[in-house]
Amino acid sequence: MSGAPAPEFKNPVVRWIDVRLPVFTYIHNEYTGFPVPKNLNYFWSFGGMAMIALIGMIVSGIILAMQYTPHVDYAFESVERIMRDVNYGWLIRYIHMNGASMFFIVVYIHIFRGMYFGSYKQPREIIWILGVIIFLLMMGTAFMGYVLPWGQMSFWGATVITNLFSAIPVVGDFIVTLLWGGFSVDNPTLNRFFALHYLLPFVILGLVILHIIAMHIAGSNNPDGIDPKGPQDTVMFHPYMTAKDLTAIVVFVLAWAFFVFYAPNYMGHPDNYIPANPLSTPAHIVPEWYFLPFYAILRAFTEDSFLYIPISWLMDAKLAGVLAMFASIALLAVLPWLDTSKVRSCRYRPVYKWLVIVFTIDVLFLGYLGGKPAEGWYVTASYWATFWYFLHLLVLTPVVGWFERPKPLPASISKPVLDAAE
Amino acid sequence: MRKFIVSLAAVAAMAFGAASSANAAGGVHSPQEKWSWTGFFGSFDKASAQRGFQVYQEVCSACHGLDLVAYRNLDALGYNEAEIKAIAAEATVIDGPNDEGEMFERPAKPSDRFVSPFENENAARAANDGAYPPDFSLLVKARATGHGNIPYNFTQWMAGRGTASGADYVYALLTGYDDTQPVAEGKYWNAYFPGHAISMAPPLSEDAVEYADGTPATLEQMSRDISTFLAWASEPELEQRKSMGLMVILFLVVLLGLSIAAKRRRWANVKK
Ligand code: HEM
């Protein structure tokens, strides 16, 4: 945005097009002429990695869709035909299957980056909110994608999760029937999930574009959380960040390739290699790993949970769990207003820094608990971990913002803290 | 760079989290066997897989199907075209309708899938006192365990054992019967079956088959061989996957080196 002079294109074809449709000027201004703080670390490469993941998912998904049959009698077998009979079908399928996990890993780290360095704060609130919506849609997409191969976990995961909506008063049953297209998870469910699974990634793509447009207005945040004061504080996105992001993306693709070629089923559940059987319930129904923290929050609202007892006069435990699960994500969207501190980066926030780290550990711990059966100490632990999740967002974040004494901010990105005396 | 390592650690931590999710039907841990197809260069022991196929044909195929595998796929185990034709022709499939509109029986062709012993699940149950002998096509993948114990699971997979724990289980199950243990009528005690009471009578006993290649058919030998065969049936792409993976990883490592060098040069003139 900030005005690099309009470029002079040497290539006459480029110039001819650019006069009529200024795409090249646009690309130039947004990338070659887009200044970013020069102190960005590799945490700032996770957005680029997520973009690669999204593109990889769309490309591999479209190829899968050419061979896949969304029918309860054929879905499982059509996926196995892809694995066995389609040339390199196993490769495409494993790219897609592990790509979902890789996508969530980078997006989780991307979100953590935003929380730690305060990227959600003024003037980047809309970028952040768009991100939370993208995250929600990703969860919806991945959930419906997981149903498509029609294995045991596909079927029972779909049954458990869609049933949650029945807890919503008045319209709940209507929503569930609408999701199912009938009275249980069955062929119509599979069909609509396939249609939506094909659609949502493109909605995500659209939102990602808005996310990036908004980011080009405010510019990138940086590890110090202070605004660049001039050209001495920045480098151009291209070629500097592109060179750096490329390195990060190669590492990311390496990790992805490792899973695809050497541990393709590590992040999946073995029961999904058993065809769906409505008459036989698996011993433990567990969602995909990336849902586990939220699954743990859902399950933390049982009849005798200390989280539920105070609100038990208001609603039943199931509804409380569902609301808590949605609230746990919705609250992220309002984080810019929950955080009362003016200082962005946790580098200069001695107390909140530790709270963000503890919060991260808490989420990982919730994920661990979500994968365990609801028994013994796991249950008690998930009450407390859920309690901490909401305490962090609703109480600690605003209160610490009021009382914390931030460390002195550096005068500018290129000046160290010590000669802050200007 | 330090930050980058921190983030990699975060990735690893999440991968650990994934391990905890996949908590399979809590049976006893099967002991870890040595298999030829684990690791980064592993491939199937063809002789063992062929013997395993013989065990399947002569014993297990009376009850267990292999729905997703076609006879022609056997070429991956080293059978030639004529042998595969002969193997297929032993089975009968129902085809049609013919010009008169009737279904007819014919010998199976290499392009057919393995013919199942039973028409459907109900027929299988009826023949087995209500128990269902699961299809073998994906059994090793579907029984891959080692879950629940996170460090164990993580190291297993990172060492390239993949779903080999499923083959460990099949081997342990076949060698895990003990008729001195008390068990309900119509059930058999097995150390590795979840709940210990399985409805399948010990399918193998000393010399249950006579191996074409002269290998002594001990219980352990047959169990190893059939486990190898089933591992192949579950993941027929494994060898291609691993050798291709090697090329891809090598390529990416070179690309990484180049991109690090390019990035360093580009940033050399940027003052901290
Ligand atoms: C936001 C991006 C996407 C995510 C997070 C995602 C996620 C998933 C997941 C988790 C599965 C189940 C994997 C398995 O166990 O097989 C799946 C399957 C599938 N996806 Fe996607 N997907 C995405 C984009 C797409 C797109 C754009 C298409 C096609 C247009 C597509 C088509 C399919 C098909 C056909 C399957 C079933 C085949 C299979 O199970 O391997 N996906 N997806």
XYZ file of C-alpha atoms in Angstrom, chain A:
422
model
C 0.000 0.000 0.000
C 2.458 2.628 1.118
C 3.328 4.241 -2.140
C 6.136 2.743 -4.078
C 6.188 4.626 -7.388
C 4.230 2.994 -10.206
C 6.541 0.458 -11.819
C 7.886 0.718 -15.368
C 7.419 -2.673 -16.981
C 10.020 -3.568 -19.638
C 8.076 -6.356 -21.274
C 5.710 -4.800 -23.857
C 3.080 -7.509 -23.418
C 3.036 -6.929 -19.669
C 2.780 -3.187 -20.279
C -0.045 -3.657 -22.789
C -2.033 -5.756 -20.334
C -1.221 -3.587 -17.355
C -2.610 -0.455 -18.958
C -5.906 -2.236 -19.534
C -5.990 -4.413 -16.432
C -3.440 -3.318 -13.851
C -2.816 -6.723 -12.278
C 0.945 -6.315 -12.573
C 0.896 -2.941 -10.885
C -1.253 -4.456 -8.200
C 1.104 -7.381 -7.634
C 4.054 -5.020 -7.663
C 2.557 -2.678 -5.108
C 1.309 -5.404 -2.838
C 4.490 -7.490 -2.850
C 7.593 -5.898 -4.332
C 6.449 -2.565 -2.969
C 5.007 -3.825 0.303
C 7.248 -3.012 3.260
C 7.319 -5.408 6.210
C 9.187 -4.963 9.515
C 12.675 -6.338 9.107
C 12.663 -8.062 12.511
C 10.037 -10.665 11.629
C 10.983 -14.142 12.836
C 9.953 -17.501 11.424
C 6.641 -17.392 13.270
C 5.629 -14.990 10.509
C 6.050 -17.736 7.920
C 3.175 -19.834 9.191
C 0.606 -17.851 7.226
C 2.451 -18.682 4.026
C 2.647 -22.315 5.061
C -1.108 -22.354 5.731
C -1.675 -20.946 2.248
C 0.403 -23.766 0.758
C -1.584 -26.244 2.832
C -4.884 -24.817 1.595
C -3.787 -24.971 -2.026
C -2.477 -28.502 -1.524
C -5.799 -29.537 0.000
C -7.828 -28.036 -2.819
C -5.695 -29.623 -5.546
C -5.512 -33.069 -3.923
C -9.195 -32.865 -2.970
C -10.339 -32.144 -6.507
C -8.360 -35.123 -7.792
C -9.870 -37.341 -5.082
C -13.345 -36.119 -5.950
C -12.856 -37.423 -9.498
C -12.709 -40.977 -8.147
C -14.763 -40.815 -5.001
C -18.398 -42.002 -4.774
C -20.570 -40.349 -2.123
C -22.887 -43.240 -1.419
C -23.043 -45.306 1.760
C -22.681 -48.546 -0.202
C -19.672 -47.434 -2.239
C -17.852 -44.670 -0.376
C -15.531 -46.903 1.630
C -14.756 -49.058 -1.350
C -14.239 -46.106 -3.666
C -11.624 -44.724 -1.277
C -9.916 -48.121 -1.221
C -10.000 -48.204 -5.018
C -8.242 -44.862 -4.965
C -5.672 -46.422 -2.632
C -5.154 -49.572 -4.668
C -6.226 -49.180 -8.283
C -5.866 -45.519 -9.206
C -2.332 -44.674 -10.339
C -0.689 -42.826 -7.443
C -4.097 -42.679 -5.799
C -2.522 -43.610 -2.483
C -0.247 -40.609 -2.843
C -3.099 -38.197 -3.466
C -5.170 -39.639 -0.669
C -2.334 -39.596 1.866
C -1.450 -36.031 0.848
C -5.053 -35.028 1.528
C -5.431 -37.040 4.724
C -2.213 -35.800 6.297
C -2.623 -32.378 4.743
C -5.616 -31.775 6.983
C -3.476 -32.404 10.051
C -0.567 -30.367 8.722
C -2.960 -27.515 7.958
C -4.245 -27.517 11.519
C -0.738 -27.696 12.986
C 0.369 -24.587 11.114
C -2.874 -22.764 11.780
C -2.638 -23.486 15.498
C 0.898 -22.132 15.550
C -0.252 -19.168 13.463
C -2.950 -18.426 16.047
C -0.450 -18.809 18.894
C 1.839 -16.328 17.129
C -1.040 -13.848 17.004
C -1.781 -14.268 20.694
C 1.810 -14.042 21.871
C 2.794 -10.999 19.837
C -0.568 -9.253 20.137
C -1.311 -9.256 16.424
C -5.048 -9.108 17.149
C -4.875 -5.603 18.602
C -5.755 -2.323 17.017
C -5.559 -1.838 14.023
C -5.639 -5.557 13.115
C -8.942 -6.650 14.694
C -10.639 -7.503 11.414
C -7.682 -9.585 10.240
C -7.970 -11.519 13.480
C -11.735 -11.986 13.298
C -11.478 -13.209 9.712
C -8.884 -15.664 10.971
C -11.225 -17.014 13.638
C -13.947 -17.490 11.015
C -11.487 -19.287 8.744
C -10.575 -21.540 11.664
C -14.254 -22.341 12.291
C -14.844 -23.147 8.625
C -11.735 -25.325 8.583
C -13.153 -27.301 11.461
C -16.431 -27.724 9.610
C -14.647 -28.736 6.418
C -12.366 -31.222 8.106
C -15.227 -32.715 10.099
C -17.277 -33.305 6.966
C -14.244 -34.555 5.051
C -13.586 -37.128 7.734
C -17.092 -38.485 7.231
C -16.524 -39.110 3.516
C -14.473 -42.342 3.656
C -17.382 -43.817 5.637
C -15.364 -45.827 8.108
C -16.399 -46.570 11.672
C -15.007 -43.293 13.048
C -16.529 -41.366 10.148
C -19.949 -42.688 10.962
C -19.804 -42.558 14.735
C -17.998 -39.237 14.826
C -20.712 -37.802 12.600
C -23.402 -39.304 14.798
C -21.963 -37.917 18.025
C -21.199 -34.452 16.675
C -24.444 -33.889 14.764
C -26.410 -35.062 17.794
C -24.913 -32.191 19.776
C -27.093 -29.751 17.911
C -30.190 -31.402 19.320
C -29.308 -29.784 22.656
C -30.194 -26.356 21.267
C -33.643 -25.380 22.577
C -36.598 -25.132 20.182
C -34.723 -25.398 16.852
C -32.270 -28.139 17.833
C -34.169 -31.102 16.449
C -34.945 -29.209 13.286
C -31.241 -28.470 12.741
C -30.285 -32.091 13.316
C -32.876 -33.353 10.845
C -31.641 -30.796 8.354
C -28.035 -31.915 8.803
C -28.977 -35.546 8.460
C -31.446 -35.128 5.641
C -33.476 -37.750 7.460
C -33.710 -39.348 10.861
C -30.207 -40.672 11.302
C -26.767 -40.314 9.750
C -27.324 -41.999 6.414
C -26.929 -41.622 2.676
C -28.447 -38.112 2.453
C -26.049 -37.005 5.195
C -23.094 -38.312 3.244
C -24.295 -36.558 0.098
C -24.768 -33.177 1.672
C -21.499 -33.441 3.546
C -19.708 -34.148 0.288
C -21.328 -31.163 -1.397
C -20.409 -28.907 1.508
C -16.941 -30.378 1.810
C -16.364 -29.396 -1.793
C -17.794 -25.921 -1.268
C -16.318 -24.726 2.010
C -12.627 -24.753 0.992
C -13.450 -22.170 -1.648
C -15.292 -20.065 0.904
C -12.160 -20.378 3.035
C -10.059 -19.292 0.082
C -12.234 -16.201 -0.336
C -11.894 -15.348 3.341
C -8.139 -15.879 3.182
C -7.975 -13.333 0.376
C -9.912 -10.835 2.520
C -7.627 -11.683 5.453
C -4.612 -10.799 3.305
C -6.180 -7.642 1.878
C -6.897 -6.455 5.415
C -3.345 -7.305 6.396
C -1.954 -5.222 3.572
C -3.833 -2.222 4.950
C -2.448 -2.414 8.483
C 0.851 -4.030 7.542
C 2.443 -6.875 9.431
C 2.850 -6.769 13.174
C 6.295 -7.817 14.434
C 7.922 -9.457 17.452
C 8.409 -6.093 19.175
C 4.781 -5.144 18.549
C 5.704 -1.526 17.697
C 4.988 0.270 14.441
C 7.845 0.737 11.985
C 9.058 4.350 12.061
C 10.411 4.493 8.539
C 12.215 2.664 5.745
C 15.180 1.852 8.039
C 12.810 -0.455 9.963
C 11.446 -2.395 7.002
C 12.351 -4.560 4.054
C 10.252 -5.227 0.982
C 8.064 -8.316 1.118
C 9.532 -9.404 -2.160
C 12.339 -10.441 -2.391
C 13.142 -10.517 1.337
C 10.172 -12.235 2.922
C 9.598 -14.432 -0.084
C 13.152 -15.767 0.310
C 12.580 -16.393 3.996
C 9.093 -17.879 3.591
C 10.374 -20.200 0.894
C 12.787 -21.742 3.376
C 10.016 -22.189 5.917
C 7.691 -23.653 3.315
C 10.286 -26.206 2.241
C 10.643 -27.319 5.870
C 6.871 -27.553 6.083
C 6.607 -29.613 2.916
C 9.394 -31.845 4.224
C 7.403 -32.538 7.377
C 4.274 -33.155 5.328
C 6.195 -35.508 3.024
C 7.595 -37.375 5.992
C 4.092 -38.211 7.157
C 2.794 -38.987 3.672
C 5.584 -41.407 2.836
C 6.638 -42.851 6.154
C 3.827 -42.499 8.678
C 0.683 -41.859 6.663
C -1.669 -43.331 9.226
C -0.005 -41.982 12.343
C -2.421 -39.111 12.828
C -5.499 -41.103 11.910
C -7.537 -43.632 13.803
C -7.166 -47.336 12.896
C -10.910 -47.916 13.297
C -11.532 -45.844 10.206
C -10.220 -48.778 8.190
C -13.303 -50.705 9.287
C -16.341 -49.918 7.118
C -19.092 -47.966 8.874
C -21.474 -50.203 10.754
C -24.495 -48.536 12.405
C -25.062 -51.645 14.514
C -21.650 -51.790 16.162
C -20.422 -48.899 18.287
C -16.619 -48.606 18.681
C -15.265 -48.845 22.235
C -14.026 -45.241 22.212
C -15.307 -42.662 19.786
C -12.617 -40.028 19.393
C -12.614 -37.144 16.963
C -9.577 -36.213 14.892
C -6.735 -34.898 17.040
C -7.234 -31.278 16.037
C -10.687 -31.203 17.627
C -9.634 -32.736 20.905
C -9.193 -29.548 22.998
C -12.724 -28.500 22.132
C -14.040 -31.995 22.617
C -12.577 -31.953 26.123
C -14.353 -28.658 26.854
C -17.600 -30.157 25.602
C -17.229 -33.143 27.891
C -16.269 -31.048 30.913
C -19.924 -30.149 31.446
C -21.299 -33.226 33.140
C -24.047 -33.358 35.755
C -21.579 -33.271 38.641
C -19.028 -30.914 37.130
C -18.364 -27.852 39.296
C -18.536 -25.884 36.066
C -22.079 -26.996 35.456
C -23.636 -26.997 38.947
C -23.864 -23.179 39.213
C -25.813 -22.994 35.936
C -27.759 -26.225 36.333
C -31.004 -24.343 37.051
C -30.705 -22.691 33.666
C -30.066 -25.510 31.192
C -29.145 -29.155 30.964
C -25.557 -30.314 30.974
C -25.464 -31.228 27.301
C -26.526 -27.762 26.214
C -24.032 -26.198 28.613
C -21.256 -28.272 27.055
C -22.247 -27.329 23.524
C -22.480 -23.658 24.395
C -19.131 -23.774 26.169
C -17.530 -25.399 23.172
C -18.799 -22.727 20.809
C -18.019 -20.002 23.328
C -14.445 -21.204 23.575
C -13.980 -20.260 19.923
C -16.311 -17.265 19.836
C -14.377 -15.692 22.716
C -11.245 -15.771 20.590
C -12.997 -13.484 18.122
C -13.484 -10.832 20.817
C -9.980 -11.182 22.226
C -9.044 -7.703 20.876
C -11.564 -6.250 23.310
C -10.911 -8.639 26.172
C -7.270 -7.625 26.226
C -7.082 -4.215 27.874
C -3.341 -3.670 27.504
C -2.013 -1.150 24.997
C 1.230 -3.101 24.586
C 1.066 -5.663 21.811
C 4.014 -7.995 22.187
C 4.434 -10.325 25.140
C 8.156 -9.544 24.941
C 7.292 -6.431 26.883
C 4.560 -7.925 29.042
C 6.283 -9.760 31.898
C 3.089 -11.216 33.404
C 0.865 -11.823 30.414
C 3.726 -13.554 28.622
C 3.582 -16.373 31.135
C -0.183 -16.457 31.021
C -0.117 -16.973 27.264
C 2.422 -19.769 27.667
C 0.342 -21.420 30.398
C -2.759 -21.013 28.229
C -0.994 -22.782 25.382
C 0.008 -25.632 27.662
C -3.564 -25.716 28.952
C -4.904 -26.120 25.401
C -2.392 -28.896 24.661
C -3.392 -30.565 27.922
C -7.073 -30.272 26.990
C -6.170 -31.952 23.717
C -4.536 -34.780 25.602
C -7.585 -35.164 27.832
C -9.973 -35.045 24.887
C -8.338 -38.193 23.522
C -8.778 -40.101 26.770
C -11.900 -41.951 27.875
C -14.111 -39.908 30.212
C -13.141 -41.696 33.403
C -10.979 -41.359 36.507
C -8.665 -38.393 36.908
C -9.070 -37.382 33.273
C -12.529 -36.082 34.091
C -11.457 -33.965 37.049
C -8.468 -32.677 35.119
C -10.646 -31.611 32.217
C -12.895 -29.620 34.586
C -9.914 -27.650 35.783
C -8.298 -27.264 32.377
C -11.605 -25.974 30.991
C -11.946 -23.676 33.981
C -8.508 -22.255 33.267
C -9.318 -21.758 29.575
C -12.240 -19.489 30.383
C -10.549 -17.877 33.380
C -7.671 -16.888 31.116
C -9.852 -15.296 28.471
C -12.593 -13.796 30.587
C -10.769 -12.696 33.733
C -7.003 -12.836 33.570
C -6.652 -11.221 30.160
C -8.626 -8.049 30.994
C -7.383 -7.781 34.580
C -3.703 -8.271 33.811
C -4.006 -5.624 31.106
C -5.044 -3.107 33.748
C -2.476 -3.901 36.392
C 0.600 -5.121 34.567
C 3.613 -2.813 34.277
C 5.009 -3.373 30.800
C 8.741 -3.230 30.168
C 9.945 -0.117 28.320
C 9.339 -0.398 24.590
C 12.223 0.187 22.204
C 12.188 3.524 20.436
C 12.079 1.816 17.082
C 12.628 -1.548 15.482
C 16.172 -0.729 14.417
C 17.139 0.796 17.791
C 17.798 -1.434 20.789
C 15.883 -0.787 24.000
C 18.861 0.775 25.779
C 19.013 4.005 23.847
C 15.294 4.484 24.156
C 16.157 7.973 25.395
C 15.456 10.008 22.303
